[in-house]
PDB file of C-alpha atoms in Angstrom:
ATOM      1  CA  MET Z 702      75.945-129.797-148.519  1.00  0.00           C
ATOM      2  CA  THR Z 703      72.998-129.492-145.952  1.00  0.00           C
ATOM      3  CA  LEU Z 704      69.897-127.631-147.091  1.00  0.00           C
ATOM      4  CA  THR Z 705      67.806-126.194-144.351  1.00  0.00           C
ATOM      5  CA  THR Z 706      64.194-125.529-144.815  1.00  0.00           C
ATOM      6  CA  THR Z 707      62.820-122.660-142.856  1.00  0.00           C
ATOM      7  CA  VAL Z 708      58.859-122.898-142.810  1.00  0.00           C
ATOM      8  CA  SER Z 709      56.872-119.636-142.076  1.00  0.00           C
ATOM      9  CA  GLU Z 710      54.387-119.133-139.299  1.00  0.00           C
ATOM     10  CA  PRO Z 711      50.949-118.222-140.672  1.00  0.00           C
ATOM     11  CA  ARG Z 712      50.408-114.931-140.333  1.00  0.00           C
ATOM     12  CA  LYS Z 713      47.964-113.434-137.822  1.00  0.00           C
ATOM     13  CA  PRO Z 714      45.112-111.997-139.239  1.00  0.00           C
ATOM     14  CA  ILE Z 715      45.401-107.564-138.209  1.00  0.00           C
ATOM     15  CA  ARG Z 716      43.088-106.366-136.097  1.00  0.00           C
ATOM     16  CA  HIS Z 717      42.224-102.808-136.775  1.00  0.00           C
ATOM     17  CA  THR Z 718      41.365-101.138-133.196  1.00  0.00           C
ATOM     18  CA  SER Z 719      41.736 -97.302-134.089  1.00  0.00           C
ATOM     19  CA  GLY Z 720      37.759 -97.312-134.645  1.00  0.00           C
ATOM     20  CA  SER Z 721      37.215 -98.814-130.753  1.00  0.00           C
ATOM     21  CA  GLY Z 722      40.011 -96.819-129.003  1.00  0.00           C
ATOM     22  CA  TRP Z 723      38.117 -93.984-130.228  1.00  0.00           C
ATOM     23  CA  ALA Z 724      35.082 -94.772-129.342  1.00  0.00           C
ATOM     24  CA  ALA Z 725      36.322 -96.027-125.739  1.00  0.00           C
ATOM     25  CA  HIS Z 726      38.435 -92.957-125.631  1.00  0.00           C
ATOM     26  CA  THR Z 727      35.260 -90.663-126.289  1.00  0.00           C
ATOM     27  CA  ARG Z 728      33.647 -92.868-123.683  1.00  0.00           C
ATOM     28  CA  SER Z 729      35.385 -91.952-121.277  1.00  0.00           C
ATOM     29  CA  ARG Z 730      35.941 -88.110-122.076  1.00  0.00           C
ATOM     30  CA  LEU Z 731      31.780 -87.830-121.657  1.00  0.00           C
ATOM     31  CA  THR Z 732      31.571 -89.772-118.565  1.00  0.00           C
ATOM     32  CA  ARG Z 733      34.305 -87.665-117.157  1.00  0.00           C
ATOM     33  CA  LEU Z 734      32.587 -84.240-118.450  1.00  0.00           C
ATOM     34  CA  ALA Z 735      29.252 -85.511-117.273  1.00  0.00           C
ATOM     35  CA  TRP Z 736      30.722 -86.173-114.291  1.00  0.00           C
ATOM     36  CA  TYR Z 737      31.961 -82.578-114.168  1.00  0.00           C
ATOM     37  CA  LEU Z 738      28.702 -80.855-114.969  1.00  0.00           C
ATOM     38  CA  ALA Z 739      26.755 -82.947-112.017  1.00  0.00           C
ATOM     39  CA  MET Z 740      29.524 -81.754-109.439  1.00  0.00           C
ATOM     40  CA  VAL Z 741      29.071 -78.252-110.732  1.00  0.00           C
ATOM     41  CA  GLY Z 742      25.234 -78.648-110.347  1.00  0.00           C
ATOM     42  CA  VAL Z 743      25.497 -80.066-106.914  1.00  0.00           C
ATOM     43  CA  VAL Z 744      28.074 -77.118-105.743  1.00  0.00           C
ATOM     44  CA  LEU Z 745      25.324 -74.433-107.910  1.00  0.00           C
ATOM     45  CA  VAL Z 746      22.753 -75.622-105.556  1.00  0.00           C
ATOM     46  CA  MET Z 747      24.228 -75.556-102.686  1.00  0.00           C
ATOM     47  CA  VAL Z 748      26.041 -71.944-102.871  1.00  0.00           C
ATOM     48  CA  ALA Z 749      22.632 -70.267-104.863  1.00  0.00           C
ATOM     49  CA  PRO Z 750      21.112 -69.557-101.189  1.00  0.00           C
ATOM     50  CA  LEU Z 751      24.217 -67.707-100.198  1.00  0.00           C
ATOM     51  CA  ILE Z 752      24.404 -66.076-103.475  1.00  0.00           C
ATOM     52  CA  TRP Z 753      20.751 -65.087-103.294  1.00  0.00           C
ATOM     53  CA  MET Z 754      21.227 -63.768 -99.940  1.00  0.00           C
ATOM     54  CA  ILE Z 755      24.301 -61.586-100.920  1.00  0.00           C
ATOM     55  CA  LEU Z 756      22.474 -60.444-103.899  1.00  0.00           C
ATOM     56  CA  GLY Z 757      19.151 -59.477-102.247  1.00  0.00           C
ATOM     57  CA  SER Z 758      21.170 -57.609 -99.061  1.00  0.00           C
ATOM     58  CA  LEU Z 759      22.068 -54.987-101.452  1.00  0.00           C
ATOM     59  CA  LYS Z 760      18.802 -54.697-102.992  1.00  0.00           C
ATOM     60  CA  SER Z 761      15.937 -51.609-102.138  1.00  0.00           C
ATOM     61  CA  GLU Z 762      13.284 -52.318-100.496  1.00  0.00           C
ATOM     62  CA  VAL Z 763      11.656 -51.418-103.532  1.00  0.00           C
ATOM     63  CA  GLU Z 764      13.275 -53.748-106.114  1.00  0.00           C
ATOM     64  CA  PHE Z 765      13.343 -56.697-103.738  1.00  0.00           C
ATOM     65  CA  HIS Z 766       9.446 -56.832-103.382  1.00  0.00           C
ATOM     66  CA  ARG Z 767       8.972 -56.087-107.299  1.00  0.00           C
ATOM     67  CA  TRP Z 768       7.289 -58.738-109.172  1.00  0.00           C
ATOM     68  CA  PRO Z 769       8.219 -60.154-111.719  1.00  0.00           C
ATOM     69  CA  PRO Z 770      11.762 -60.495-109.089  1.00  0.00           C
ATOM     70  CA  THR Z 771      15.022 -59.872-110.515  1.00  0.00           C
ATOM     71  CA  ILE Z 772      17.929 -61.844-109.873  1.00  0.00           C
ATOM     72  CA  LEU Z 773      21.315 -59.404-109.776  1.00  0.00           C
ATOM     73  CA  PRO Z 774      20.324 -55.767-108.411  1.00  0.00           C
ATOM     74  CA  GLU Z 775      19.376 -52.891-110.799  1.00  0.00           C
ATOM     75  CA  ALA Z 776      20.861 -50.442-108.549  1.00  0.00           C
ATOM     76  CA  PRO Z 777      23.263 -52.102-105.534  1.00  0.00           C
ATOM     77  CA  THR Z 778      23.255 -50.058-102.811  1.00  0.00           C
ATOM     78  CA  PHE Z 779      24.144 -50.917 -98.876  1.00  0.00           C
ATOM     79  CA  GLU Z 780      21.611 -48.837 -97.512  1.00  0.00           C
ATOM     80  CA  ALA Z 781      20.399 -52.432 -95.725  1.00  0.00           C
ATOM     81  CA  TYR Z 782      23.738 -52.603 -93.703  1.00  0.00           C
ATOM     82  CA  ARG Z 783      23.679 -48.660 -92.990  1.00  0.00           C
ATOM     83  CA  GLN Z 784      20.259 -49.387 -91.358  1.00  0.00           C
ATOM     84  CA  LEU Z 785      21.808 -52.579 -89.842  1.00  0.00           C
ATOM     85  CA  PHE Z 786      24.421 -51.446 -88.234  1.00  0.00           C
ATOM     86  CA  GLY Z 787      22.600 -47.636 -87.551  1.00  0.00           C
ATOM     87  CA  ARG Z 788      19.275 -49.255 -85.760  1.00  0.00           C
ATOM     88  CA  THR Z 789      20.108 -52.448 -84.331  1.00  0.00           C
ATOM     89  CA  ASP Z 790      22.580 -53.576 -81.431  1.00  0.00           C
ATOM     90  CA  ILE Z 791      24.308 -56.054 -84.300  1.00  0.00           C
ATOM     91  CA  VAL Z 792      27.693 -54.820 -83.085  1.00  0.00           C
ATOM     92  CA  THR Z 793      27.459 -55.914 -79.894  1.00  0.00           C
ATOM     93  CA  TRP Z 794      25.902 -59.035 -80.632  1.00  0.00           C
ATOM     94  CA  PHE Z 795      28.734 -59.954 -82.766  1.00  0.00           C
ATOM     95  CA  ARG Z 796      31.174 -58.916 -80.108  1.00  0.00           C
ATOM     96  CA  ASN Z 797      29.465 -61.782 -77.723  1.00  0.00           C
ATOM     97  CA  SER Z 798      29.110 -64.247 -80.120  1.00  0.00           C
ATOM     98  CA  VAL Z 799      33.420 -63.936 -81.170  1.00  0.00           C
ATOM     99  CA  LEU Z 800      33.967 -63.869 -77.433  1.00  0.00           C
ATOM    100  CA  ILE Z 801      31.807 -66.988 -76.128  1.00  0.00           C
ATOM    101  CA  SER Z 802      32.551 -68.899 -79.735  1.00  0.00           C
ATOM    102  CA  ILE Z 803      36.469 -68.390 -79.219  1.00  0.00           C
ATOM    103  CA  THR Z 804      36.306 -68.925 -75.271  1.00  0.00           C
ATOM    104  CA  ILE Z 805      34.032 -71.852 -76.257  1.00  0.00           C
ATOM    105  CA  SER Z 806      36.176 -73.600 -78.648  1.00  0.00           C
ATOM    106  CA  PHE Z 807      39.529 -73.407 -75.774  1.00  0.00           C
ATOM    107  CA  LEU Z 808      37.558 -74.134 -73.532  1.00  0.00           C
ATOM    108  CA  THR Z 809      36.154 -77.377 -75.275  1.00  0.00           C
ATOM    109  CA  VAL Z 810      39.186 -78.382 -77.365  1.00  0.00           C
ATOM    110  CA  GLY Z 811      41.522 -78.622 -73.984  1.00  0.00           C
ATOM    111  CA  LEU Z 812      38.833 -80.290 -71.944  1.00  0.00           C
ATOM    112  CA  ALA Z 813      38.228 -82.901 -74.381  1.00  0.00           C
ATOM    113  CA  ALA Z 814      42.550 -83.605 -75.731  1.00  0.00           C
ATOM    114  CA  MET Z 815      43.232 -84.361 -72.020  1.00  0.00           C
ATOM    115  CA  GLY Z 816      40.025 -86.613 -71.848  1.00  0.00           C
ATOM    116  CA  GLY Z 817      40.191 -88.265 -75.090  1.00  0.00           C
ATOM    117  CA  TYR Z 818      44.071 -88.804 -74.889  1.00  0.00           C
ATOM    118  CA  SER Z 819      43.428 -90.276 -70.910  1.00  0.00           C
ATOM    119  CA  LEU Z 820      40.857 -92.680 -72.739  1.00  0.00           C
ATOM    120  CA  ALA Z 821      42.564 -94.079 -75.417  1.00  0.00           C
ATOM    121  CA  ARG Z 822      45.994 -94.222 -74.069  1.00  0.00           C
ATOM    122  CA  PHE Z 823      45.333 -95.527 -70.428  1.00  0.00           C
ATOM    123  CA  ARG Z 824      43.583 -99.231 -70.091  1.00  0.00           C
ATOM    124  CA  TYR Z 825      41.486 -98.791 -66.691  1.00  0.00           C
ATOM    125  CA  ARG Z 826      38.168-100.999 -65.922  1.00  0.00           C
ATOM    126  CA  PHE Z 827      35.041 -99.758 -66.783  1.00  0.00           C
ATOM    127  CA  PHE Z 828      36.728 -96.627 -69.153  1.00  0.00           C
ATOM    128  CA  GLU Z 829      35.361 -98.132 -72.592  1.00  0.00           C
ATOM    129  CA  SER Z 830      31.524 -97.970 -70.832  1.00  0.00           C
ATOM    130  CA  PHE Z 831      32.165 -94.384 -69.749  1.00  0.00           C
ATOM    131  CA  ALA Z 832      33.792 -93.735 -73.517  1.00  0.00           C
ATOM    132  CA  ARG Z 833      30.212 -95.137 -74.273  1.00  0.00           C
ATOM    133  CA  LEU Z 834      28.250 -93.606 -71.672  1.00  0.00           C
ATOM    134  CA  ILE Z 835      30.163 -90.310 -73.352  1.00  0.00           C
ATOM    135  CA  LEU Z 836      28.818 -90.676 -76.527  1.00  0.00           C
ATOM    136  CA  LEU Z 837      25.727 -91.387 -75.108  1.00  0.00           C
ATOM    137  CA  GLY Z 838      25.272 -87.912 -73.751  1.00  0.00           C
ATOM    138  CA  TYR Z 839      25.978 -86.260 -77.256  1.00  0.00           C
ATOM    139  CA  MET Z 840      23.154 -88.551 -78.741  1.00  0.00           C
ATOM    140  CA  ILE Z 841      20.890 -86.581 -76.905  1.00  0.00           C
ATOM    141  CA  PRO Z 842      18.838 -83.968 -78.595  1.00  0.00           C
ATOM    142  CA  SER Z 843      19.055 -80.136 -77.229  1.00  0.00           C
ATOM    143  CA  ILE Z 844      15.450 -80.149 -76.936  1.00  0.00           C
ATOM    144  CA  LEU Z 845      15.104 -82.481 -74.157  1.00  0.00           C
ATOM    145  CA  LEU Z 846      18.543 -80.936 -71.957  1.00  0.00           C
ATOM    146  CA  VAL Z 847      16.746 -77.415 -72.304  1.00  0.00           C
ATOM    147  CA  VAL Z 848      14.808 -77.611 -69.063  1.00  0.00           C
ATOM    148  CA  PRO Z 849      17.639 -79.508 -66.522  1.00  0.00           C
ATOM    149  CA  VAL Z 850      20.702 -77.659 -68.126  1.00  0.00           C
ATOM    150  CA  LEU Z 851      18.056 -74.270 -67.260  1.00  0.00           C
ATOM    151  CA  LEU Z 852      17.996 -75.289 -63.298  1.00  0.00           C
ATOM    152  CA  VAL Z 853      21.721 -76.064 -63.482  1.00  0.00           C
ATOM    153  CA  VAL Z 854      22.258 -72.410 -64.743  1.00  0.00           C
ATOM    154  CA  ARG Z 855      19.934 -70.977 -62.338  1.00  0.00           C
ATOM    155  CA  ASP Z 856      21.094 -72.437 -59.138  1.00  0.00           C
ATOM    156  CA  ILE Z 857      24.369 -71.736 -59.386  1.00  0.00           C
ATOM    157  CA  GLY Z 858      23.481 -67.813 -60.237  1.00  0.00           C
ATOM    158  CA  LEU Z 859      24.029 -67.689 -63.607  1.00  0.00           C
ATOM    159  CA  GLY Z 860      21.156 -67.331 -64.963  1.00  0.00           C
ATOM    160  CA  GLY Z 861      20.954 -64.271 -67.312  1.00  0.00           C
ATOM    161  CA  THR Z 862      24.282 -64.125 -68.072  1.00  0.00           C
ATOM    162  CA  LEU Z 863      26.946 -65.252 -70.622  1.00  0.00           C
ATOM    163  CA  PRO Z 864      29.102 -67.615 -68.507  1.00  0.00           C
ATOM    164  CA  GLY Z 865      25.807 -69.049 -68.111  1.00  0.00           C
ATOM    165  CA  LEU Z 866      25.663 -69.391 -71.583  1.00  0.00           C
ATOM    166  CA  PHE Z 867      29.628 -71.078 -71.760  1.00  0.00           C
ATOM    167  CA  VAL Z 868      28.245 -73.617 -68.747  1.00  0.00           C
ATOM    168  CA  ALA Z 869      25.360 -74.514 -71.266  1.00  0.00           C
ATOM    169  CA  TYR Z 870      27.055 -74.846 -74.264  1.00  0.00           C
ATOM    170  CA  LEU Z 871      30.221 -76.845 -72.578  1.00  0.00           C
ATOM    171  CA  SER Z 872      27.285 -79.160 -71.298  1.00  0.00           C
ATOM    172  CA  PHE Z 873      26.946 -80.975 -74.798  1.00  0.00           C
ATOM    173  CA  LEU Z 874      30.174 -79.542 -76.588  1.00  0.00           C
ATOM    174  CA  VAL Z 875      32.592 -81.393 -74.588  1.00  0.00           C
ATOM    175  CA  PRO Z 876      30.779 -84.539 -75.294  1.00  0.00           C
ATOM    176  CA  PHE Z 877      31.404 -84.541 -79.329  1.00  0.00           C
ATOM    177  CA  GLY Z 878      34.911 -83.051 -79.071  1.00  0.00           C
ATOM    178  CA  LEU Z 879      36.019 -86.085 -76.298  1.00  0.00           C
ATOM    179  CA  TRP Z 880      34.960 -88.630 -78.339  1.00  0.00           C
ATOM    180  CA  LEU Z 881      36.191 -87.091 -81.434  1.00  0.00           C
ATOM    181  CA  LEU Z 882      39.347 -86.905 -79.867  1.00  0.00           C
ATOM    182  CA  ARG Z 883      39.661 -90.041 -78.475  1.00  0.00           C
ATOM    183  CA  GLY Z 884      39.429 -91.699 -82.293  1.00  0.00           C
ATOM    184  CA  TYR Z 885      42.258 -89.337 -83.439  1.00  0.00           C
ATOM    185  CA  PHE Z 886      44.424 -90.193 -80.396  1.00  0.00           C
ATOM    186  CA  ALA Z 887      43.779 -93.968 -80.337  1.00  0.00           C
ATOM    187  CA  GLY Z 888      45.084 -94.162 -84.206  1.00  0.00           C
ATOM    188  CA  LEU Z 889      48.023 -92.331 -83.376  1.00  0.00           C
ATOM    189  CA  PRO Z 890      50.989 -94.935 -82.927  1.00  0.00           C
ATOM    190  CA  GLU Z 891      51.704 -95.526 -79.418  1.00  0.00           C
ATOM    191  CA  GLU Z 892      56.100 -95.421 -80.375  1.00  0.00           C
ATOM    192  CA  ILE Z 893      56.138 -91.425 -80.818  1.00  0.00           C
ATOM    193  CA  GLU Z 894      55.131 -90.793 -76.905  1.00  0.00           C
ATOM    194  CA  GLU Z 895      57.165 -93.802 -76.029  1.00  0.00           C
ATOM    195  CA  SER Z 896      60.539 -93.074 -77.474  1.00  0.00           C
ATOM    196  CA  ALA Z 897      59.630 -89.246 -75.696  1.00  0.00           C
ATOM    197  CA  LEU Z 898      59.664 -91.665 -72.449  1.00  0.00           C
ATOM    198  CA  ILE Z 899      62.991 -93.360 -72.620  1.00  0.00           C
ATOM    199  CA  HIS Z 900      64.453 -89.988 -73.036  1.00  0.00           C
ATOM    200  CA  GLY Z 901      63.105 -88.432 -69.532  1.00  0.00           C
ATOM    201  CA  ALA Z 902      59.961 -86.603 -70.776  1.00  0.00           C
ATOM    202  CA  THR Z 903      57.301 -87.235 -68.804  1.00  0.00           C
ATOM    203  CA  ARG Z 904      54.186 -88.334 -69.617  1.00  0.00           C
ATOM    204  CA  TRP Z 905      52.524 -84.651 -69.471  1.00  0.00           C
ATOM    205  CA  GLN Z 906      55.576 -83.556 -71.444  1.00  0.00           C
ATOM    206  CA  ALA Z 907      55.333 -86.273 -73.890  1.00  0.00           C
ATOM    207  CA  PHE Z 908      51.279 -85.165 -74.406  1.00  0.00           C
ATOM    208  CA  ARG Z 909      52.205 -81.611 -74.709  1.00  0.00           C
ATOM    209  CA  LYS Z 910      55.234 -81.301 -77.093  1.00  0.00           C
ATOM    210  CA  VAL Z 911      54.635 -84.889 -78.763  1.00  0.00           C
ATOM    211  CA  VAL Z 912      51.000 -85.876 -78.870  1.00  0.00           C
ATOM    212  CA  LEU Z 913      49.854 -82.503 -79.484  1.00  0.00           C
ATOM    213  CA  PRO Z 914      51.619 -81.286 -82.352  1.00  0.00           C
ATOM    214  CA  ASN Z 915      51.202 -84.902 -84.202  1.00  0.00           C
ATOM    215  CA  ALA Z 916      47.239 -84.801 -83.785  1.00  0.00           C
ATOM    216  CA  LEU Z 917      47.072 -81.280 -85.374  1.00  0.00           C
ATOM    217  CA  PRO Z 918      45.189 -81.839 -87.984  1.00  0.00           C
ATOM    218  CA  GLY Z 919      42.013 -83.261 -84.880  1.00  0.00           C
ATOM    219  CA  LEU Z 920      42.564 -80.618 -82.246  1.00  0.00           C
ATOM    220  CA  ILE Z 921      41.667 -77.894 -85.731  1.00  0.00           C
ATOM    221  CA  SER Z 922      39.031 -79.954 -86.995  1.00  0.00           C
ATOM    222  CA  THR Z 923      37.449 -80.097 -83.553  1.00  0.00           C
ATOM    223  CA  THR Z 924      37.948 -76.590 -82.898  1.00  0.00           C
ATOM    224  CA  LEU Z 925      35.992 -75.579 -85.733  1.00  0.00           C
ATOM    225  CA  PHE Z 926      32.837 -77.504 -85.440  1.00  0.00           C
ATOM    226  CA  VAL Z 927      32.622 -76.280 -81.956  1.00  0.00           C
ATOM    227  CA  PHE Z 928      33.197 -72.631 -82.698  1.00  0.00           C
ATOM    228  CA  HIS Z 929      31.035 -73.417 -85.655  1.00  0.00           C
ATOM    229  CA  VAL Z 930      27.976 -74.919 -83.206  1.00  0.00           C
ATOM    230  CA  ALA Z 931      28.778 -72.026 -80.808  1.00  0.00           C
ATOM    231  CA  TRP Z 932      28.627 -69.136 -83.479  1.00  0.00           C
ATOM    232  CA  SER Z 933      25.145 -69.977 -84.209  1.00  0.00           C
ATOM    233  CA  GLU Z 934      23.809 -71.668 -81.396  1.00  0.00           C
ATOM    234  CA  TYR Z 935      20.045 -70.091 -80.698  1.00  0.00           C
ATOM    235  CA  LEU Z 936      17.961 -72.699 -78.660  1.00  0.00           C
ATOM    236  CA  PHE Z 937      19.857 -71.990 -75.148  1.00  0.00           C
ATOM    237  CA  ALA Z 938      21.442 -68.608 -76.383  1.00  0.00           C
ATOM    238  CA  SER Z 939      17.686 -67.221 -76.547  1.00  0.00           C
ATOM    239  CA  LEU Z 940      16.606 -69.487 -73.139  1.00  0.00           C
ATOM    240  CA  ILE Z 941      19.361 -68.005 -71.110  1.00  0.00           C
ATOM    241  CA  LEU Z 942      20.383 -64.353 -72.270  1.00  0.00           C
ATOM    242  CA  PHE Z 943      16.625 -61.726 -71.752  1.00  0.00           C
ATOM    243  CA  ARG Z 944      19.002 -58.633 -72.225  1.00  0.00           C
ATOM    244  CA  SER Z 945      19.925 -57.068 -75.967  1.00  0.00           C
ATOM    245  CA  SER Z 946      23.209 -56.138 -74.736  1.00  0.00           C
ATOM    246  CA  GLN Z 947      24.147 -59.905 -73.763  1.00  0.00           C
ATOM    247  CA  MET Z 948      22.620 -61.738 -76.588  1.00  0.00           C
ATOM    248  CA  THR Z 949      24.464 -63.503 -79.062  1.00  0.00           C
ATOM    249  CA  LEU Z 950      24.058 -63.237 -83.611  1.00  0.00           C
ATOM    250  CA  SER Z 951      21.351 -65.721 -83.729  1.00  0.00           C
ATOM    251  CA  PRO Z 952      18.973 -64.361 -81.019  1.00  0.00           C
ATOM    252  CA  GLY Z 953      19.854 -60.868 -81.756  1.00  0.00           C
ATOM    253  CA  ILE Z 954      19.123 -61.466 -85.423  1.00  0.00           C
ATOM    254  CA  ALA Z 955      15.333 -62.753 -84.376  1.00  0.00           C
ATOM    255  CA  THR Z 956      14.532 -59.640 -82.566  1.00  0.00           C
ATOM    256  CA  LEU Z 957      14.387 -58.243 -86.023  1.00  0.00           C
ATOM    257  CA  ILE Z 958      11.148 -60.132 -87.042  1.00  0.00           C
ATOM    258  CA  GLY Z 959       8.323 -58.536 -85.625  1.00  0.00           C
ATOM    259  CA  ARG Z 960       4.803 -59.946 -84.598  1.00  0.00           C
ATOM    260  CA  ASP Z 961       2.961 -59.487 -87.796  1.00  0.00           C
ATOM    261  CA  ALA Z 962       6.003 -59.068 -90.696  1.00  0.00           C
ATOM    262  CA  ILE Z 963       9.667 -58.747 -91.061  1.00  0.00           C
ATOM    263  CA  VAL Z 964      10.884 -55.130 -90.446  1.00  0.00           C
ATOM    264  CA  SER Z 965      12.804 -55.209 -93.434  1.00  0.00           C
ATOM    265  CA  TRP Z 966      14.011 -58.277 -95.897  1.00  0.00           C
ATOM    266  CA  PRO Z 967      16.877 -56.618 -97.272  1.00  0.00           C
ATOM    267  CA  MET Z 968      18.346 -55.827 -93.605  1.00  0.00           C
ATOM    268  CA  LEU Z 969      17.648 -59.628 -92.175  1.00  0.00           C
ATOM    269  CA  LEU Z 970      19.405 -60.878 -95.361  1.00  0.00           C
ATOM    270  CA  ALA Z 971      22.567 -58.432 -94.765  1.00  0.00           C
ATOM    271  CA  ALA Z 972      22.407 -59.441 -91.053  1.00  0.00           C
ATOM    272  CA  ALA Z 973      22.457 -63.098 -92.300  1.00  0.00           C
ATOM    273  CA  VAL Z 974      25.189 -62.151 -94.306  1.00  0.00           C
ATOM    274  CA  VAL Z 975      27.213 -61.034 -91.588  1.00  0.00           C
ATOM    275  CA  VAL Z 976      26.754 -63.987 -89.604  1.00  0.00           C
ATOM    276  CA  THR Z 977      27.438 -66.002 -92.508  1.00  0.00           C
ATOM    277  CA  GLY Z 978      30.516 -64.767 -93.825  1.00  0.00           C
ATOM    278  CA  PRO Z 979      33.072 -65.213 -90.785  1.00  0.00           C
ATOM    279  CA  VAL Z 980      32.099 -68.997 -91.062  1.00  0.00           C
ATOM    280  CA  VAL Z 981      32.623 -69.793 -94.205  1.00  0.00           C
ATOM    281  CA  LEU Z 982      35.801 -67.938 -94.398  1.00  0.00           C
ATOM    282  CA  VAL Z 983      37.261 -69.817 -91.605  1.00  0.00           C
ATOM    283  CA  PHE Z 984      36.244 -73.043 -92.967  1.00  0.00           C
ATOM    284  CA  SER Z 985      37.321 -71.884 -96.295  1.00  0.00           C
ATOM    285  CA  VAL Z 986      41.118 -71.668 -94.833  1.00  0.00           C
ATOM    286  CA  LEU Z 987      40.901 -74.774 -92.846  1.00  0.00           C
ATOM    287  CA  GLN Z 988      39.005 -77.462 -94.858  1.00  0.00           C
ATOM    288  CA  GLY Z 989      41.996 -79.314 -95.430  1.00  0.00           C
ATOM    289  CA  PHE Z 990      42.548 -79.390 -91.765  1.00  0.00           C
ATOM    290  CA  LEU Z 991      38.892 -80.692 -91.020  1.00  0.00           C
ATOM    291  CA  ILE Z 992      39.434 -83.274 -93.580  1.00  0.00           C
ATOM    292  CA  LYS Z 993      42.554 -84.427 -91.837  1.00  0.00           C
ATOM    293  CA  GLY Z 994      40.805 -84.602 -88.984  1.00  0.00           C
ATOM    294  CA  TRP Z 995      37.373 -86.573 -89.527  1.00  0.00           C
ATOM    295  CA  GLY Z 996      39.730 -88.705 -91.198  1.00  0.00           C
ATOM    296  CA  GLY Z 997      42.217 -89.348 -89.202  1.00  0.00           C
ATOM    297  CA  GLY Z 998      39.947 -89.534 -86.157  1.00  0.00           C
ATOM    298  CA  ALA Z 999      37.855 -92.491 -88.067  1.00  0.00           C
ATOM    299  CA  VAL Z1000      40.824 -94.653 -88.536  1.00  0.00           C
ATOM    300  CA  LYS Z1001      41.137 -96.501 -84.916  1.00  0.00           C
ATOM    301  CA  GLY Z1002      38.612 -95.786 -82.055  1.00  0.00           C
TER     302      GLY Z1002
END
């Protein structure tokens, strides 16, 4: 009969981790809360002018100049909006801005899409130098382009007209759209169009039916940027357009400011709401496409 002796291993000391785990969990929650509060603070700082603008447009002239000032309007009124639409040509300015912004957006994105695709797919001599030259043209400050653009617009007989403003906007918006869409097209795999070419499609059909649908986020993001610039641009619009019936919103609203003082602060804030509202609404609805477009355009280029 064999006797076996079992030798038990020494027990390891028990570590009490409940206290340290609770402390780490608490620190994690406090850190997350601090980040949330910081983000909320940044958002409040960014939207505070917009909120102040909307609340100010709902105040009367007397309440607006009262001291100490009130944050919320005591007696909300739309008198500023009634004066704005009754005494000014803001409806005409709004219509002109919509016409110019939509037209420029389609023209710019259409030209930039075709040019950007050719720069991304075709390998010709000096194409890369040409692409960098386009970017350099966009980087030139607008103030330096004012005199040559105005001379060109005048020489072709479009001074003081909306088509002349089209020419001015295309001169600096097409280079940016071309560069942005070139980077986005370069990030798309070439196999998606090669498959269409193998199945008998022409290069134009592959571009229109295969490449453009896959580049939709980039196209929408470029359209949003171009629309915003054309909607709020002031420098060229104020120099090319002279008559109130042809003005856009930015130079038109500038006429509300007199030589000595502003005609009405609430009315001016109401005009700012009219200008800002459509842009904020469009960007809020399409912000997902904007992020995808910028990210896709930075993948390869």
